[in-house]
PDB file of C-alpha atoms in Angstrom:
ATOM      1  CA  UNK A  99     122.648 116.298  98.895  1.00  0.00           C
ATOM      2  CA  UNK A 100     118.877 115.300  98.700  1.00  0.00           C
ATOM      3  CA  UNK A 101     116.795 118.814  98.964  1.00  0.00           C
ATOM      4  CA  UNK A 102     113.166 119.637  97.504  1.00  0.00           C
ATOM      5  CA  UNK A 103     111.919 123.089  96.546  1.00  0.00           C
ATOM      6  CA  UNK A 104     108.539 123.910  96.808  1.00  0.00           C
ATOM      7  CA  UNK A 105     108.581 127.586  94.108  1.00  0.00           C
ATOM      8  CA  UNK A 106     105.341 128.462  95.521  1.00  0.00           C
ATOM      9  CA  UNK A 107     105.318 130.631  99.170  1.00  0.00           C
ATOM     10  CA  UNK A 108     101.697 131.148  99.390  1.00  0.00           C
ATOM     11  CA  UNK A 109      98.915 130.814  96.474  1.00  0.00           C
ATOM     12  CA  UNK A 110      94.937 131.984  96.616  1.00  0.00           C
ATOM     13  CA  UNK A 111      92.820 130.220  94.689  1.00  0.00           C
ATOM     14  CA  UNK A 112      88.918 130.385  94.540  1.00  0.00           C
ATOM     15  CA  UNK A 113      86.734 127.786  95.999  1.00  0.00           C
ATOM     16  CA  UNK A 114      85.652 125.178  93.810  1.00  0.00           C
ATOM     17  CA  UNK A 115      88.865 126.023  91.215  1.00  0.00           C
ATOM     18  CA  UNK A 116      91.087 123.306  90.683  1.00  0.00           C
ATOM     19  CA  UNK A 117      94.907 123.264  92.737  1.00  0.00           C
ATOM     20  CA  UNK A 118      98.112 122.185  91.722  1.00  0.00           C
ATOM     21  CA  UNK A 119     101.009 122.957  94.174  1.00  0.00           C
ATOM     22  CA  UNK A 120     104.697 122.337  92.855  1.00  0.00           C
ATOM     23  CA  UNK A 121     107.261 120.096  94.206  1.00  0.00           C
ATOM     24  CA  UNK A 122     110.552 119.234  92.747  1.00  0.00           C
ATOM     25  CA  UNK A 123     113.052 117.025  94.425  1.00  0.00           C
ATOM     26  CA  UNK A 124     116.365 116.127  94.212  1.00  0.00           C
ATOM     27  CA  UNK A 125     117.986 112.766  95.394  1.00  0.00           C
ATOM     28  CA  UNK A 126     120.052 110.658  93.096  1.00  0.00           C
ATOM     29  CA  UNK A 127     118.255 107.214  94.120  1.00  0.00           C
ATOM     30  CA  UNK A 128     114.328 106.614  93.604  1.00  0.00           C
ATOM     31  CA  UNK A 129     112.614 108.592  95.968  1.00  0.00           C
ATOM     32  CA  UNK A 130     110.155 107.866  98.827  1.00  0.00           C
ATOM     33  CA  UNK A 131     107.712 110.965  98.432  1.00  0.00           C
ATOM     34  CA  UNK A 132     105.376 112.293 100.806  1.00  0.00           C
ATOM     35  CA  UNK A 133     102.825 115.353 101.019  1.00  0.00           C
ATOM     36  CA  UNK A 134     101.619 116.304 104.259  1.00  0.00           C
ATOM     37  CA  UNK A 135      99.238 119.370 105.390  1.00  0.00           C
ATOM     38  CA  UNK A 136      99.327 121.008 108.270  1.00  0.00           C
ATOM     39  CA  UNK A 137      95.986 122.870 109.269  1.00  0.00           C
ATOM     40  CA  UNK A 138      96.301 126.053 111.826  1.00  0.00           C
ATOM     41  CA  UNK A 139      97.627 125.410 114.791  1.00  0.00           C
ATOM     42  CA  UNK A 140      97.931 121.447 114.382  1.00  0.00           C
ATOM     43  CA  UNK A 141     100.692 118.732 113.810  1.00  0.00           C
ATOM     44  CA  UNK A 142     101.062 117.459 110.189  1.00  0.00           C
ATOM     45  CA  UNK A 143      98.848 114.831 108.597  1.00  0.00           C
ATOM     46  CA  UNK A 144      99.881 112.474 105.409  1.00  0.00           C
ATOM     47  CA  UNK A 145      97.920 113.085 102.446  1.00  0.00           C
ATOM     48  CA  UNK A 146      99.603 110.898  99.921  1.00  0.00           C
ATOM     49  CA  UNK A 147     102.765 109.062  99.622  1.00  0.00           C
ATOM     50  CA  UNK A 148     104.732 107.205  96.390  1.00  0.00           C
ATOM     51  CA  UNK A 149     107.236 104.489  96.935  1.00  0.00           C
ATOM     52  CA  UNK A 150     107.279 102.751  93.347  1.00  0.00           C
ATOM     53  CA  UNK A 151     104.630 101.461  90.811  1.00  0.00           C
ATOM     54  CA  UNK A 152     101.731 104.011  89.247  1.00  0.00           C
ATOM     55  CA  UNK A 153     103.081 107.426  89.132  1.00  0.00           C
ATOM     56  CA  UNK A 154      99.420 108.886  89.926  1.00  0.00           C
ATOM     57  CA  UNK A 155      98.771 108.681  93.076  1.00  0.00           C
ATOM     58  CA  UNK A 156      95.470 109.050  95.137  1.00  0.00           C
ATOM     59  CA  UNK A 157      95.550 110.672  99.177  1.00  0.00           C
ATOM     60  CA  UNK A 158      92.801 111.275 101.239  1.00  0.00           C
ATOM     61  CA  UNK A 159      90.298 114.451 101.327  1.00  0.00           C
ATOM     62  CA  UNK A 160      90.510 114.094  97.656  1.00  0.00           C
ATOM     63  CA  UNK A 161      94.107 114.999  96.598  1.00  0.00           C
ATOM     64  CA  UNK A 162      96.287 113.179  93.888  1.00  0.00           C
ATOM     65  CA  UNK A 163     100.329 113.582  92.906  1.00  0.00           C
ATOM     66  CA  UNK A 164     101.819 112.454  90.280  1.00  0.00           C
ATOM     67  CA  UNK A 165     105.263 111.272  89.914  1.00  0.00           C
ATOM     68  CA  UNK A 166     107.379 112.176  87.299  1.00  0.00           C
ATOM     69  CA  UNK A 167     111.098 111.536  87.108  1.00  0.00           C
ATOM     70  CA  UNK A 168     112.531 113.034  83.929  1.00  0.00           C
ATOM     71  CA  UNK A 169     111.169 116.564  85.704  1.00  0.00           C
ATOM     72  CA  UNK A 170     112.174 115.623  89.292  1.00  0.00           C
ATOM     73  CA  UNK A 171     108.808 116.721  90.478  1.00  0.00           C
ATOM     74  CA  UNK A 172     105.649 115.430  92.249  1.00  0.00           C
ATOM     75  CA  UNK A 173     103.004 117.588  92.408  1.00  0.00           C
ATOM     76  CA  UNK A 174     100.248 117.932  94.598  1.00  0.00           C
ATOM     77  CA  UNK A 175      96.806 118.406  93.061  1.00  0.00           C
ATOM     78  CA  UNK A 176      92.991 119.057  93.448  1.00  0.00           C
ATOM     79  CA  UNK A 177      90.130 119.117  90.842  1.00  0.00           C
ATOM     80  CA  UNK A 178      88.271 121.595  93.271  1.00  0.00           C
ATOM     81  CA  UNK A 179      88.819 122.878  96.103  1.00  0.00           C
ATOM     82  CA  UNK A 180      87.075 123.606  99.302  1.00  0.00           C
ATOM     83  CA  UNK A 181      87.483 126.351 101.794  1.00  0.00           C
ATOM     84  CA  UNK A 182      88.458 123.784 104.832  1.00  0.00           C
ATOM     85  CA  UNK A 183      91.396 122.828 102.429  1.00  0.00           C
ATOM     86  CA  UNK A 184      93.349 126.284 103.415  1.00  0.00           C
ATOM     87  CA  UNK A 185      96.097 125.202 105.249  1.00  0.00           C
ATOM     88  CA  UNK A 186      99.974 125.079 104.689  1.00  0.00           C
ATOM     89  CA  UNK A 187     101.219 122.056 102.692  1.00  0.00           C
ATOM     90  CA  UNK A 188     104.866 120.306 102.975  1.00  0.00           C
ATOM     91  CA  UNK A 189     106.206 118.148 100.438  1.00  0.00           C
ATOM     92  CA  UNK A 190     108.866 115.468 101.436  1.00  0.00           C
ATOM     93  CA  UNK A 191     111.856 112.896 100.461  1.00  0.00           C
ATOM     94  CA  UNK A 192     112.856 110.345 102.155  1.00  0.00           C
ATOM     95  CA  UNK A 193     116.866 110.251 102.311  1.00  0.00           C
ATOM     96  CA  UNK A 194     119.447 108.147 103.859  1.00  0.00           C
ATOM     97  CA  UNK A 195     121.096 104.933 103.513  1.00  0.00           C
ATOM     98  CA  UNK A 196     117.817 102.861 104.745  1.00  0.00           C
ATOM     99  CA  UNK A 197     116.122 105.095 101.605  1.00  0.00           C
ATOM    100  CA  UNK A 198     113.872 106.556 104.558  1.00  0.00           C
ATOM    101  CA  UNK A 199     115.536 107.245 107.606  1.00  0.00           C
ATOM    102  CA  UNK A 200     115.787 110.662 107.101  1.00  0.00           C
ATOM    103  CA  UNK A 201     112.744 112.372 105.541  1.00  0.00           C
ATOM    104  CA  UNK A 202     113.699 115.721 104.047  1.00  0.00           C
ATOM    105  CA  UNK A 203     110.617 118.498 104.417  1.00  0.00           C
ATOM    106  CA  UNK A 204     110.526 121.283 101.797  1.00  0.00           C
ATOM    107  CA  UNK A 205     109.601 124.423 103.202  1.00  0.00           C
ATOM    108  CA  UNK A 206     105.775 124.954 102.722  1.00  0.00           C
ATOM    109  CA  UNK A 207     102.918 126.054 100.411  1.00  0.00           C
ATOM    110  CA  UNK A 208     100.451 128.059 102.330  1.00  0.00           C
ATOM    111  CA  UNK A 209      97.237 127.515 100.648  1.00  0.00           C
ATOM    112  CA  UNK A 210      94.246 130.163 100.936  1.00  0.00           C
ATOM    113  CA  UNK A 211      90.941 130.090  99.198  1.00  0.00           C
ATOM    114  CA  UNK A 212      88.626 132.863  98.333  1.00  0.00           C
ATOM    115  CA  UNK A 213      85.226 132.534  98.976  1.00  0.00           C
TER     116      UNK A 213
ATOM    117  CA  UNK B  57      93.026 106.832 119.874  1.00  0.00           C
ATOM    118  CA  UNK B  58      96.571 106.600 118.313  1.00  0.00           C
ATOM    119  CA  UNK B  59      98.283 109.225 118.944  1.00  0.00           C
ATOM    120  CA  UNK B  60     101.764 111.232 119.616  1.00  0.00           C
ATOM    121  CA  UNK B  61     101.827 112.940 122.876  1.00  0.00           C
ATOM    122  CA  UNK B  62     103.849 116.104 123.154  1.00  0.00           C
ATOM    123  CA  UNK B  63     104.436 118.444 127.047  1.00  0.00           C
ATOM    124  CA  UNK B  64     104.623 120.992 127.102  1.00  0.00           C
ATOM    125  CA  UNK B  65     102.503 122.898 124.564  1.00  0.00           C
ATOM    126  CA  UNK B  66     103.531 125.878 125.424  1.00  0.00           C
ATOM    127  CA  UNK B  67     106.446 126.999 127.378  1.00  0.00           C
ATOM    128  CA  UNK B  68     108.587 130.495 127.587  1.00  0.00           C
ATOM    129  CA  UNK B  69     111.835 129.821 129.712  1.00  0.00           C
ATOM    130  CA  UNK B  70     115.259 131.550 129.758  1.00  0.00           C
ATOM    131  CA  UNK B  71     118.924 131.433 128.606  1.00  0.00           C
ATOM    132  CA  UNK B  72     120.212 128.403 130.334  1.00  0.00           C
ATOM    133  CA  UNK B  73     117.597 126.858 132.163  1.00  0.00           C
ATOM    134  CA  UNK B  74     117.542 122.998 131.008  1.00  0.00           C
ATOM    135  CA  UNK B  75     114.493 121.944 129.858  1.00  0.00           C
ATOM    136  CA  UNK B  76     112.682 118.953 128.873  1.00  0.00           C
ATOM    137  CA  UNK B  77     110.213 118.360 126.003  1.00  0.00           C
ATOM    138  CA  UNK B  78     108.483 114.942 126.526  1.00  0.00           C
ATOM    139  CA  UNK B  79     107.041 112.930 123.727  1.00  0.00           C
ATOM    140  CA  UNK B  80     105.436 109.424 124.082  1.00  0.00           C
ATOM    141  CA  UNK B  81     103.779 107.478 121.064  1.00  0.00           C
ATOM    142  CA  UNK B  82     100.738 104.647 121.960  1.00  0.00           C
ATOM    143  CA  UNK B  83     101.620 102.976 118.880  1.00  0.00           C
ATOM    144  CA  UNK B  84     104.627 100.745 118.865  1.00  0.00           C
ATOM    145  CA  UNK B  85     106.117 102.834 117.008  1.00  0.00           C
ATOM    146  CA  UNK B  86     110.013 101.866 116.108  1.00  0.00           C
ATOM    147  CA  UNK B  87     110.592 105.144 114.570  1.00  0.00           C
ATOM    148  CA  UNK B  88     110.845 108.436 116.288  1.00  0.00           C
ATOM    149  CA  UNK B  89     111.946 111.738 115.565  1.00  0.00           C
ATOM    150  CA  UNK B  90     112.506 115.397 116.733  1.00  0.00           C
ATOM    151  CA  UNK B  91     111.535 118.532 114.116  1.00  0.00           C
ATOM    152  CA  UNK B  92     111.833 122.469 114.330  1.00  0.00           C
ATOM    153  CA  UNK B  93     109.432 124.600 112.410  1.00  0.00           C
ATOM    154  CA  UNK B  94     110.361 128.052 111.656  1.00  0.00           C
ATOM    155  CA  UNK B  95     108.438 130.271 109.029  1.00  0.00           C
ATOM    156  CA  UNK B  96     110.400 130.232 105.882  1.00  0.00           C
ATOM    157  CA  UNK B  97     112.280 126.792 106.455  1.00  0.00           C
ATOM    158  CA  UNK B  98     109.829 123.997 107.235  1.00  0.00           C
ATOM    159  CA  UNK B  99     110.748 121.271 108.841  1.00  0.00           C
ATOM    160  CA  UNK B 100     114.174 120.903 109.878  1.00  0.00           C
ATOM    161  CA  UNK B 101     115.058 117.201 111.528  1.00  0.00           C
ATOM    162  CA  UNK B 102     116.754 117.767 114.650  1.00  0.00           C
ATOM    163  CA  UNK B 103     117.370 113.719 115.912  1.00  0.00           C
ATOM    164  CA  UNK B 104     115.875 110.730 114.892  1.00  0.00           C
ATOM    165  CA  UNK B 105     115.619 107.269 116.634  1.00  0.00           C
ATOM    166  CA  UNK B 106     115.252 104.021 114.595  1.00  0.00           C
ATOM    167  CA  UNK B 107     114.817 102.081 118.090  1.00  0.00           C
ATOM    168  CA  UNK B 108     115.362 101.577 121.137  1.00  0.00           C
ATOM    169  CA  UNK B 109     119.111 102.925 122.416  1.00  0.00           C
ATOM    170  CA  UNK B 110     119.718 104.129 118.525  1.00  0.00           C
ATOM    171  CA  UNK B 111     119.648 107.970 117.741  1.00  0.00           C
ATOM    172  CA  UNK B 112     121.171 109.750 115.149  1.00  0.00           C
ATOM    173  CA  UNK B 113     121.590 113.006 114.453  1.00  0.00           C
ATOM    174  CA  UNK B 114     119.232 115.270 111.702  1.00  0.00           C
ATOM    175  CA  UNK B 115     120.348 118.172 109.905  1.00  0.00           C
ATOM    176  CA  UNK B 116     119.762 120.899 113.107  1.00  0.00           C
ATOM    177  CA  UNK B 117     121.211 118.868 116.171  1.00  0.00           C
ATOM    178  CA  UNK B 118     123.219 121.348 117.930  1.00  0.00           C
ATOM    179  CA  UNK B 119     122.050 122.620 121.308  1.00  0.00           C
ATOM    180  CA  UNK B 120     119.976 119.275 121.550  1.00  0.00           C
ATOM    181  CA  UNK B 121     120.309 115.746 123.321  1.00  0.00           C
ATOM    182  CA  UNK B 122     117.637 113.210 123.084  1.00  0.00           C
ATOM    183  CA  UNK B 123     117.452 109.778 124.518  1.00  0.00           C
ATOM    184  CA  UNK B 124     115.851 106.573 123.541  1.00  0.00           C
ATOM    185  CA  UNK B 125     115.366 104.398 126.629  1.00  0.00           C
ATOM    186  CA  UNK B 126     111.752 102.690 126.203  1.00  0.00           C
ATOM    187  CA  UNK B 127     110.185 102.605 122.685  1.00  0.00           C
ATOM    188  CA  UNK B 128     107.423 104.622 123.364  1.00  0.00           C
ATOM    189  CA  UNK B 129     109.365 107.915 124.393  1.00  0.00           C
ATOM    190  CA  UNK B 130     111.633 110.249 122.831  1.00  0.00           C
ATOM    191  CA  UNK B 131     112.127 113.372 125.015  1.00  0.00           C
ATOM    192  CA  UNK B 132     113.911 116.323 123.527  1.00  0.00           C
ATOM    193  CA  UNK B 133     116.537 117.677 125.971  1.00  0.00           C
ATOM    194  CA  UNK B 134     117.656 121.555 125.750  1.00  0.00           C
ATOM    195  CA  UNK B 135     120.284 121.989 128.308  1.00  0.00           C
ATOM    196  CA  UNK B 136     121.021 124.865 127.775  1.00  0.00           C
ATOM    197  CA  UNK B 137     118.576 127.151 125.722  1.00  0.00           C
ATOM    198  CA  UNK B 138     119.385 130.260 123.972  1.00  0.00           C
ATOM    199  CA  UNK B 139     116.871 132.427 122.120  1.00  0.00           C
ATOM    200  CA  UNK B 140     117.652 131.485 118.514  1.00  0.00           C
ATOM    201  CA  UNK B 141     116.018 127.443 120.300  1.00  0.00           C
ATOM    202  CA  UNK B 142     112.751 129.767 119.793  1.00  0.00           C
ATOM    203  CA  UNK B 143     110.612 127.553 117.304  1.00  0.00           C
ATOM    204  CA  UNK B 144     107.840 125.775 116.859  1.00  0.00           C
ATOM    205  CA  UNK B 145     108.675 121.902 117.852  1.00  0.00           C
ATOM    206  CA  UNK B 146     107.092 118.711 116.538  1.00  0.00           C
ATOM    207  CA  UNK B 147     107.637 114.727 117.704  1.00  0.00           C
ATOM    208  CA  UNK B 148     106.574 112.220 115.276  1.00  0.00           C
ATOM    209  CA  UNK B 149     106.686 108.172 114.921  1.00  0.00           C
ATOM    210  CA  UNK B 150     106.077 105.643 112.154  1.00  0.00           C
ATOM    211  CA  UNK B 151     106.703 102.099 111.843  1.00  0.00           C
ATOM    212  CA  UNK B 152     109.607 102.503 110.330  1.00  0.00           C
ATOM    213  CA  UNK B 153     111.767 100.800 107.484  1.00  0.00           C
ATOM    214  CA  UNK B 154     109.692 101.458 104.493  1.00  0.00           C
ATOM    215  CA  UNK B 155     107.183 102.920 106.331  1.00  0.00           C
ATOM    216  CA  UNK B 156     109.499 105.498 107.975  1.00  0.00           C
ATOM    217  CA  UNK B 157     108.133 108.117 105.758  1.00  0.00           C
ATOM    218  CA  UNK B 158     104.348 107.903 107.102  1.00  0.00           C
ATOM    219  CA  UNK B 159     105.084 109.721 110.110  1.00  0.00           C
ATOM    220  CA  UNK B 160     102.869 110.615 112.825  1.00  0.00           C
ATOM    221  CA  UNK B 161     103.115 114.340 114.453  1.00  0.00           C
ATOM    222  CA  UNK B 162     102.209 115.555 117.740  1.00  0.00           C
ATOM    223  CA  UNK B 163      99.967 118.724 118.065  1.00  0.00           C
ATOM    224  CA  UNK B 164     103.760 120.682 118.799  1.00  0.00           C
ATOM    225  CA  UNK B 165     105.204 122.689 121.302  1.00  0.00           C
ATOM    226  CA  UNK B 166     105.755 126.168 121.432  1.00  0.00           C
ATOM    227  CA  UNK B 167     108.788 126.836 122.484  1.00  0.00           C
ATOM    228  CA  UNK B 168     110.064 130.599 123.656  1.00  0.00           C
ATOM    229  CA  UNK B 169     113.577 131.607 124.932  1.00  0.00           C
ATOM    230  CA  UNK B 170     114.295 134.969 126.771  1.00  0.00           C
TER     231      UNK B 170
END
């Protein structure tokens, strides 16, 4: 069954450190992937998103993944940070016969930043 | 503005009293689909639509009925609620296909059951 784990509950970093939030995946096909962030109180919004090609890819507001399939992960990441990035994160799959009828949601990195 | 359009935002009901939780897309969207949010579990997929008069079931669909009738709407039907319903909902479309993934959410609706 297609699943993905995301090891991290909640992580504090300082402003203006670098971020890297973990995601690892697993679905037997190549995956769609997704990372979405949902700030306080709001619906989610796509960051990023990898559907074949370079395994780096670039999102908005300054985020990156990469892609790596011989660790079944795809990482979120952030060269510095900024205190209106503190929100909860979701990584995602897409599953199904279509390969994206059914997008799979892992269950959320909450992101705080110290001042 | 695109957007997904969820009513209402807020509602507390009771055990058993059908409800209905509207959702309309301005996009031409093909693809539409119903989540629950509770803290600890993410997003759970409830029902999904791939068009118009095609629904499926997600991973969550018991206690729910949706419809499909006109591409811009999905309303979530609870006929009748019971408190463990209590949960954050969220309606979201894409274009579907490839694109299914880039989904578009609604603001949510909070959803309480006595």
């Amino acid at each position: 069954a297609q699943s993905v784990t995301q090891p991290d509950i909640h992580i504090t970093v300082s402003e203006g450190a670098s971020l890297e939030l973990r995601c690892n995946y697993s679905y037997g096909a190549t995956p769609y992937l997704f990372w979405y962030v949902q700030s306080p109180g709001q619906g989610l919004q796509l960051l990023l998103k990898y559907f074949s090609g370079d395994t780096l890819v670039q999102g908005i507001k300054g985020f990156e993944a990469e892609f790596k399939r011989s660790q079944s992960s795809f990482n979120l990441r952030k060269p510095s940070v900024h205190w209106s990035d503190a929100a909860e994160y979701f990584c995602a799959v897409g599953a199904g016969y279509s390969s994206a009828s059914k997008i799979i949601f892992g269950s959320g990195t909450r992101l705080s930043i110290r001042p | 503005e695109a957007q997904v359009t969820q009513n209402p935002r807020y509602l507390i009901t009771v055990t058993g009293k059908k409800l209905t939780v509207t959702c309309s897309q301005n996009m031409n969207h093909e693809y539409m689909s119903w989540y629950r949010q509770d803290p600890g579990l993410g997003l759970r997929q409830i029902y999904y639509s791939m068009n118009v008069e095609v629904t499926d079931k997600g991973d969550v669909p018991e206690g729910y009925k949706v419809s499909r009738k006109e591409k811009r709407n999905f309303p979530l039907i609870l006929e009748s609620p019971s408190p463990n319903q209590t949960s954050l909902y969220f309606c979201a479309s894409s274009l579907g296909g490839r694109d299914t993934g880039e989904l578009f959410f609604g603001e949510g609706s909070r959803l309480t059951v006595l």
